[in-house]
Short mmCIF file of C-alpha atoms and ligand atoms in Angstrom, two decimals:
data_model
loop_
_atom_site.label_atom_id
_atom_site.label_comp_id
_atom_site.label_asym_id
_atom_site.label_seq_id
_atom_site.Cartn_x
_atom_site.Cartn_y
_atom_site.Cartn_z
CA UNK A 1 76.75 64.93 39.24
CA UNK A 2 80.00 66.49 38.41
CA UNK A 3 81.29 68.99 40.72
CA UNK A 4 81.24 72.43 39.65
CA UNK A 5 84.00 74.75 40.18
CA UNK A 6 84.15 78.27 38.56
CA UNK A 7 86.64 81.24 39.01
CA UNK A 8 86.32 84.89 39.26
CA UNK A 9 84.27 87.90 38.41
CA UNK A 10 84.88 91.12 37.50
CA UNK A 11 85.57 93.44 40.56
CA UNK A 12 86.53 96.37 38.60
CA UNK A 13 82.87 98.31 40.17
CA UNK A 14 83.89 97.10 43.79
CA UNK A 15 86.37 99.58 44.18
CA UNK A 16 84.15 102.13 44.19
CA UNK A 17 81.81 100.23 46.59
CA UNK A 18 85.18 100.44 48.70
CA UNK A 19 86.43 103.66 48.10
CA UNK A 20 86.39 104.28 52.14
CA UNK A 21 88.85 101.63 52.37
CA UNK A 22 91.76 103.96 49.88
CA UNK A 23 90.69 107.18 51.99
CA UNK A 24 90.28 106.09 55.17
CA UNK A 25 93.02 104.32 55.69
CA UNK A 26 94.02 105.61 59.17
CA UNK A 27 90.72 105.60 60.39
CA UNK A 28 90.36 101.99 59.42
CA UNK A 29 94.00 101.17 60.76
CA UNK A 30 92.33 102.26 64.15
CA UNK A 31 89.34 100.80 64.20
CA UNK A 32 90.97 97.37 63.23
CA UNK A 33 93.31 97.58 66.26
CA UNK A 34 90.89 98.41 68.44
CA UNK A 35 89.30 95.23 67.44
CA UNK A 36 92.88 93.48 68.04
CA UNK A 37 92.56 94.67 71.46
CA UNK A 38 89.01 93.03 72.34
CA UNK A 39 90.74 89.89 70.61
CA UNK A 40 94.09 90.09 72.74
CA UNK A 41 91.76 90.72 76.03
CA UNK A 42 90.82 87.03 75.80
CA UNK A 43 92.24 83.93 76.62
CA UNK A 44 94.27 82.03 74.69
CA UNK A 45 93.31 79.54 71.89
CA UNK A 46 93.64 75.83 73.19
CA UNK A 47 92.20 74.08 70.52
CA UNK A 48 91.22 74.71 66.82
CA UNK A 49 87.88 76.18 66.01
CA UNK A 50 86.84 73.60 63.36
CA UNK A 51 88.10 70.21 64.36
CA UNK A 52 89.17 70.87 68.14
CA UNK A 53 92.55 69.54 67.96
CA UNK A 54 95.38 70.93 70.32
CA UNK A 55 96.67 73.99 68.86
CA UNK A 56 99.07 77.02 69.60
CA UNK A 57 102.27 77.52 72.07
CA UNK A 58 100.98 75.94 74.59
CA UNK A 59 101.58 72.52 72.77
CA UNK A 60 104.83 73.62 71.52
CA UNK A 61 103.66 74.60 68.16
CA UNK A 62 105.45 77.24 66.16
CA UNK A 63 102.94 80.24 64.73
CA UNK A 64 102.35 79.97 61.24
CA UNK A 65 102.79 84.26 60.93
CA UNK A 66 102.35 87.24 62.95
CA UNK A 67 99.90 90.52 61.82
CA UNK A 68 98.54 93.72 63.56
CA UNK A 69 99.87 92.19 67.01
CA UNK A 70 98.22 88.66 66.37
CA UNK A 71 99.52 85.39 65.83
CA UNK A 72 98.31 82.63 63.84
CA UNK A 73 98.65 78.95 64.31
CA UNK A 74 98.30 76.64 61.52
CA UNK A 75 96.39 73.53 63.28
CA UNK A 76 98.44 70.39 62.00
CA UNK A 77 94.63 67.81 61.71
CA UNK A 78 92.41 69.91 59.72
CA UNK A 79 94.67 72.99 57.96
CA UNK A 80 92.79 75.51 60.04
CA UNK A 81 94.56 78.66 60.94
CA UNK A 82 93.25 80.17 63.97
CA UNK A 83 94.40 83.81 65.85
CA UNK A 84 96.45 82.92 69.12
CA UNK A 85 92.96 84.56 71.13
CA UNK A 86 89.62 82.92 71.15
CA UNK A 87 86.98 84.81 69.99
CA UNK A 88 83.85 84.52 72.98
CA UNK A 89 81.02 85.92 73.76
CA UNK A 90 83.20 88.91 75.33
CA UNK A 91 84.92 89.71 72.02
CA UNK A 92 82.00 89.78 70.07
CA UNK A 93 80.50 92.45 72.43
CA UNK A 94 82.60 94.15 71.74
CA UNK A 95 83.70 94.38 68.18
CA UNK A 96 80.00 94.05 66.65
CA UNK A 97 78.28 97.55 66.65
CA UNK A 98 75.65 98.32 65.42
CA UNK A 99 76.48 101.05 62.44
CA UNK A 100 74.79 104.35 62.68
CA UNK A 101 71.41 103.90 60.83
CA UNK A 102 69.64 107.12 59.49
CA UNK A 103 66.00 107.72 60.64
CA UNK A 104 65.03 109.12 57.46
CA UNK A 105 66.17 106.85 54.03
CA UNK A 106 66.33 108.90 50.91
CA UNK A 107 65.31 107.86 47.21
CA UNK A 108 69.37 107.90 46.77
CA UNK A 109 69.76 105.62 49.73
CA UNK A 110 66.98 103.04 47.83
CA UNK A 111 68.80 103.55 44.29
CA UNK A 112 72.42 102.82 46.37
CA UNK A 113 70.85 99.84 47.61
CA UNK A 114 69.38 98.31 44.51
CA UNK A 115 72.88 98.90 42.88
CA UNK A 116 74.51 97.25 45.62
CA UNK A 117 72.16 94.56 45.58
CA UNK A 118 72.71 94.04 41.74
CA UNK A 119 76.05 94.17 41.44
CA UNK A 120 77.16 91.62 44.80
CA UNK A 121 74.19 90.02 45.36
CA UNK A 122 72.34 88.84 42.11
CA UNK A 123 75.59 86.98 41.13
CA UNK A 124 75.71 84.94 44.28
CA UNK A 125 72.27 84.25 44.13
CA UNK A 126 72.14 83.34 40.43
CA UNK A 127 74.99 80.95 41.42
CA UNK A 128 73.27 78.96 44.02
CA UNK A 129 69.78 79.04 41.68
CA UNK A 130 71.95 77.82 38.65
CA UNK A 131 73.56 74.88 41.18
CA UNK A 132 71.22 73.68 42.46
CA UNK A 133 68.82 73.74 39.02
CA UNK A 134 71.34 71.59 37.66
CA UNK A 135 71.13 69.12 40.53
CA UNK A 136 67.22 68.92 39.77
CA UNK A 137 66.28 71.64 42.25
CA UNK A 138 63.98 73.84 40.67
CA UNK A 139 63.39 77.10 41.41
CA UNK A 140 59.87 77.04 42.97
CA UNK A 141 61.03 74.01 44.89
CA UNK A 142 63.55 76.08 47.09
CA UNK A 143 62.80 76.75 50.65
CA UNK A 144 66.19 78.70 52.00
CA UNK A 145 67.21 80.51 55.21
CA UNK A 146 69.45 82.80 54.97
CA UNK A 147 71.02 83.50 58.35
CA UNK A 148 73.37 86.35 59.77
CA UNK A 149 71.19 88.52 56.50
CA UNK A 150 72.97 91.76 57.73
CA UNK A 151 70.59 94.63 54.98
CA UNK A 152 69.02 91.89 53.33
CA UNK A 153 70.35 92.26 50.26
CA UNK A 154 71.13 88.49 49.52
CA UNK A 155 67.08 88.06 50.62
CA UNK A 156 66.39 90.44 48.52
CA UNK A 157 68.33 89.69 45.40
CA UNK A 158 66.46 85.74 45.66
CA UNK A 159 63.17 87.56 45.76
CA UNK A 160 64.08 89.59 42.86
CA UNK A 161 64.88 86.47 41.43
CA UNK A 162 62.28 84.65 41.59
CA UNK A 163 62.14 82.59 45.00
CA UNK A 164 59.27 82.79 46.68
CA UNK A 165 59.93 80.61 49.76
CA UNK A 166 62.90 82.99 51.25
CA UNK A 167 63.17 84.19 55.26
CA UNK A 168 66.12 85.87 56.51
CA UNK A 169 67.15 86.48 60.37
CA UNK A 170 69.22 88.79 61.83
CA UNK A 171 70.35 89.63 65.32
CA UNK A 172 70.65 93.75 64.57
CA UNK A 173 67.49 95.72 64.93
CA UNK A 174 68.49 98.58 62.87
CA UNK A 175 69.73 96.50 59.96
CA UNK A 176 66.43 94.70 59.71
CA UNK A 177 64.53 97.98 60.11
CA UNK A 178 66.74 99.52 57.18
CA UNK A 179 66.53 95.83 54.98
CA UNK A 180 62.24 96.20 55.47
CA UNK A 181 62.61 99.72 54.26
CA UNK A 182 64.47 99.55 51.54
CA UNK A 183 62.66 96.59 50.80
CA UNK A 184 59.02 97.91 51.14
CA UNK A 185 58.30 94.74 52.95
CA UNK A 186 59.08 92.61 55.92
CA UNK A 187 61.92 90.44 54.00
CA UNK A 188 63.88 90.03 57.25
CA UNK A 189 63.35 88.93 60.99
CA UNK A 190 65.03 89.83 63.83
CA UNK A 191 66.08 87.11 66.44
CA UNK A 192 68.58 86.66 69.17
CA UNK A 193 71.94 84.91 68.88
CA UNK A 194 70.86 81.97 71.79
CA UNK A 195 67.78 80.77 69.51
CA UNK A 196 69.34 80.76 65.80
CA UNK A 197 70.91 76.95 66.79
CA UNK A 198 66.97 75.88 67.22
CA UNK A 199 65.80 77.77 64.77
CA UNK A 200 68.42 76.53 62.41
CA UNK A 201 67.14 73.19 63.71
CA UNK A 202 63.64 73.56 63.26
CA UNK A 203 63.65 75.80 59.99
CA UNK A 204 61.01 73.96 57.08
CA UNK A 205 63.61 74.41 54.63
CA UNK A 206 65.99 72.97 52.22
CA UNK A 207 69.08 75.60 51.94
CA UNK A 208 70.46 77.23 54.77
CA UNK A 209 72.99 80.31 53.03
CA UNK A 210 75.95 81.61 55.66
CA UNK A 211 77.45 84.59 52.98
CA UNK A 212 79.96 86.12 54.98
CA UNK A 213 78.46 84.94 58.15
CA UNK A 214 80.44 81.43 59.69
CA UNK A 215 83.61 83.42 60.45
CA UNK A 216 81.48 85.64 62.89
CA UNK A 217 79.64 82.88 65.17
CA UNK A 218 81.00 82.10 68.42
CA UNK A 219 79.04 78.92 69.02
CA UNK A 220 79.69 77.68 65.41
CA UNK A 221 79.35 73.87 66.92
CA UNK A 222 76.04 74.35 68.05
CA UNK A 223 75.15 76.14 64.37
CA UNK A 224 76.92 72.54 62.94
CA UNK A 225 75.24 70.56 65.29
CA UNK A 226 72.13 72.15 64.41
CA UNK A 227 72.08 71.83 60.55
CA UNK A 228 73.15 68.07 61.09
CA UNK A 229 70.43 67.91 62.79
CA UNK A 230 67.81 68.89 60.78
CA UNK A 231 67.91 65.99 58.02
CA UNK A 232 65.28 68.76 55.47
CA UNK A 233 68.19 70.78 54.78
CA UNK A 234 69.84 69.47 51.77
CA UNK A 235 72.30 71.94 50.56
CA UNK A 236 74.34 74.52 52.53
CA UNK A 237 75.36 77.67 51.10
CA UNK A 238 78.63 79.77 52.29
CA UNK A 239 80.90 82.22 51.90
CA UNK A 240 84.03 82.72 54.39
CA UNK A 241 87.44 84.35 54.60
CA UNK A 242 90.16 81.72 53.28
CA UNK A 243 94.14 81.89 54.31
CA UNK A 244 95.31 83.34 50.99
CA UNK A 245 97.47 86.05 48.90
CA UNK A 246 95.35 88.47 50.96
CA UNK A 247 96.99 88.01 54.29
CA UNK A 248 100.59 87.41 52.95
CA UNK A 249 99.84 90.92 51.79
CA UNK A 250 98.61 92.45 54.77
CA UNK A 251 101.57 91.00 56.72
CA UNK A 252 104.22 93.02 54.38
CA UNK A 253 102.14 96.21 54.48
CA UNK A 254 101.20 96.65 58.70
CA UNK A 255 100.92 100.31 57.56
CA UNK A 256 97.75 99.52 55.65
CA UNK A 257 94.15 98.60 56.82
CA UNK A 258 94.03 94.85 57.32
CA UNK A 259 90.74 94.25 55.46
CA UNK A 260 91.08 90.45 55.74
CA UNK A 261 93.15 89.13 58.47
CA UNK A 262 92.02 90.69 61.84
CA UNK A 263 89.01 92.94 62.75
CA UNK A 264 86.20 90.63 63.50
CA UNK A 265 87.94 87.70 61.35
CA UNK A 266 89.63 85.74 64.01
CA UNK A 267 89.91 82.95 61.94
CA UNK A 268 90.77 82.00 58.10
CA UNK A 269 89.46 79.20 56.51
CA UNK A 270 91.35 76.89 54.26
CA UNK A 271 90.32 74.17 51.06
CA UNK A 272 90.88 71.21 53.72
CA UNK A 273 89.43 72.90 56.94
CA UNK A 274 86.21 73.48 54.97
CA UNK A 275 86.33 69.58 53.76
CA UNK A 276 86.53 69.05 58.00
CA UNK A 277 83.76 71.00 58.71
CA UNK A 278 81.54 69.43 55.78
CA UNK A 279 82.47 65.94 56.36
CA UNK A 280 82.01 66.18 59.97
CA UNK A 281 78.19 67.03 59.11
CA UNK A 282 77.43 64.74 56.59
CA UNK A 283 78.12 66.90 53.99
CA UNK A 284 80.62 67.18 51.00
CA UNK A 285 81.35 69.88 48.82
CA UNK A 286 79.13 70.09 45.57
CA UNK A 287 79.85 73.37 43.66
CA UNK A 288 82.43 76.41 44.27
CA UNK A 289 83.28 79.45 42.95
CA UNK A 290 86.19 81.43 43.48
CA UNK A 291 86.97 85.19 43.23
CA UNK A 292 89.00 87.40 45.74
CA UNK A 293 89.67 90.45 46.57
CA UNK A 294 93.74 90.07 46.91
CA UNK A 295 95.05 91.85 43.62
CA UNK A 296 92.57 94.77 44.99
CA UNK A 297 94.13 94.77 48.57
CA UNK A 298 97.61 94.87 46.92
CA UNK A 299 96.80 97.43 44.68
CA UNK A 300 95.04 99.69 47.59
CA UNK A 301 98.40 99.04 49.98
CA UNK A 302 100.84 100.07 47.28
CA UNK A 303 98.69 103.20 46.88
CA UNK A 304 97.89 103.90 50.82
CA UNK A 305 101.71 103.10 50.95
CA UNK A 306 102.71 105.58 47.78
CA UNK A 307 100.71 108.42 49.40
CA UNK A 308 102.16 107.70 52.66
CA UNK A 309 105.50 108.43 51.55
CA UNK A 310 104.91 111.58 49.34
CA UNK A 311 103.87 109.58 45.69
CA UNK A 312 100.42 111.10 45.37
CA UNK A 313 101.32 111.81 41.86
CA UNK A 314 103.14 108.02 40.84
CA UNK A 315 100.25 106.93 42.63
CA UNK A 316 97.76 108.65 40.28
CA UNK A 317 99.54 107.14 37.09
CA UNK A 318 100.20 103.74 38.52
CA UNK A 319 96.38 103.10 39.09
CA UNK A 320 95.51 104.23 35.34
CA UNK A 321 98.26 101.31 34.27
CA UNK A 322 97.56 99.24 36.71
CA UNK A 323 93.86 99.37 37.10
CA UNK A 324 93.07 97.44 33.51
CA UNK A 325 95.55 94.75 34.27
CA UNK A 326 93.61 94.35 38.05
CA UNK A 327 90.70 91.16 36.98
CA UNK A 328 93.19 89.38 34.85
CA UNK A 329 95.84 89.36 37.81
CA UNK A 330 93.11 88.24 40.38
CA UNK A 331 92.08 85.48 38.27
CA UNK A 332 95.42 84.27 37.84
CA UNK A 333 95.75 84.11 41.68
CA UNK A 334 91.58 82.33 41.81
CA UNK A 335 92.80 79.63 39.27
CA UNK A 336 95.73 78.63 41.41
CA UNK A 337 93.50 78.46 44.46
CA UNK A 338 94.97 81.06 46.11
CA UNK A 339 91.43 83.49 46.69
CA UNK A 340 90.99 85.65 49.82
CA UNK A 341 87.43 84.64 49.37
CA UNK A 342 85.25 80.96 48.47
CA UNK A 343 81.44 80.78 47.70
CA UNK A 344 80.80 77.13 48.08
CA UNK A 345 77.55 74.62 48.28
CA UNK A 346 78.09 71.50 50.29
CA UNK A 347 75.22 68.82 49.89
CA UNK A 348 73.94 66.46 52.32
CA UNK A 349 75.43 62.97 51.50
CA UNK A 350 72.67 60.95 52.74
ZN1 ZN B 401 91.66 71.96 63.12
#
């Protein structure tokens, strides 16, 4: 089966999806290094979060670049590139939150979510349905868990879809809560963070999806472990943060919200780190597609950065120039490899 590898999207509609990101900038700024902090509370990084090698000063290694306070290391056996502080139980106490949920959902709130759902999620879904359909997986013969489901909407966008056989589990009460609502139906369940290794392990399923959701976990070995483990699962699903454009950015513009490096990514992934972690589970990469968000995080600093220093009105005309040119520029920067962002299926080899 030839390996599938496509590039971009258009992410023209995401910037209003993101709109808090151009006018909150400050407000973002703080959060983010209040997040630093938790990170820079912890002990140091010994060894690399996907293959365990020695990384860091420690071992005499030089950083690989320095952002919002934090260093990165580059780790020299599997191209990993992991923040100076570990990221433990303790940090992730304190840096996930539960977002402020509203008791009462209006029709607005349902329409919001259906748009959100259609525009993000029914692409990534219809890319794992059309991967795997061309690997002879049809569509009533997918059993997937989708875990770390956040809202629901990638649950929700399957369903819509077409897949029947579809669970998602969550550790966030109030997310699940709002993903039923919206929903009209119990699409999501809500479990603790100790159990989701066995249930991982146990799960009656064929497709285990991670979008946005391996860069988070703090026992990521035991997840591995777990879908090693469990020989029904045939094809793993994933999106994660990648070392890219994105953070080269972010490291020229400290004045600017640090939407990728930082925060509650601790961690970037890169082509050959994600090879480590497959390989080292008896899986290998079977299809990929490729579209960041770096053209749109340059574009937002230079006009955070233009307002900051009295260019309200340059800034104005440089986003209607600018603004058509933005998905041609981002897919130059996907078709050299160079994404903030991968979507990728890796398939059992055995
Ligand atoms: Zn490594």
């Amino acid at each position: 089966m030839a390996l599938e590898r496509k590039y971009s999207k258009s992410i023209g509609d995401i910037i209003k999806i993101k709109s808090d990101f151009f006018e909150k900038n400050e407000e973002m700024l703080r959060l983010s290094a209040h997040q630093a902090d938790a990170l820079l509370a912890q002990p140091k990084r010994t060894v690399c979060k996907i293959c365990h090698g020695a990384i860091g000063e420690e071992v005499g290694q030089e950083m690989l670049y320095q952002s919002q306070r934090m260093k990165y290391f580059l780790c020299p056996v599997c191209g990993h590139v992991n923040s100076e502080f570990e990221d433990n139980e303790d940090f992730a106490s304190r840096v996930y939150i539960d977002d402020d949920y509203l008791a009462n959902y209006s029709e607005s709130d349902r329409r919001n979510y259906e748009t959100r759902r259609d525009m993000i999620y029914i692409p990534k879904a219809e890319f794992l349905i059309d991967s795997l359909k061309e690997d002879g997986v049809k569509k009533k013969d997918i059993r997937i868990l989708d875990d770390g489901a956040g809202s629901g909407y990638f649950v929700s966008a399957l369903k819509k879809l077409g897949i029947e056989q579809v669970d998602g589990i969550e550790i966030s009460e109030p997310q699940v809560q709002f993903a039923n609502t919206m929903n009209g139906d119990d699409i999501l369940t809500q479990v603790d963070a100790p159990d989701i290794a066995s249930i991982i392990e146990k799960a009656d399923v064929n497709v285990v999806s991670f979008i946005g959701v391996l860069e988070h976990i703090t026992n990521l070995d035991e997840i591995l472990e777990a879908l090693k483990n469990n020989r029904r699962i045939r094809y793993i699903y994933f999106s994660v943060p990648m070392f890219s454009m994105s953070c080269v950015f972010e490291a020229a513009h400290q004045g600017c919200y640090n939407r990728h490096a930082g925060g509650t990514h601790t961690h970037l992934f890169t082509e050959s780190s994600i090879k480590y972690m497959a390989e080292n589970i008896g899986f290998a990469e079977y299809a990929v597609w490729k579209f960041g968000s770096d053209i749109m995080d340059l574009y937002r600093m230079i006009c955070v950065s233009l307002d900051q220093n009295g260019n309200s009105r340059l800034r104005e005309d440089f986003s209607r120039r600018f603004l058509p040119m933005l998905d041609e520029l981002q897919e130059i920067v996907d078709r050299h490899e160079q994404a903030s962002e991968i979507h990728m299926i890796i398939k059992r080899k055995s």
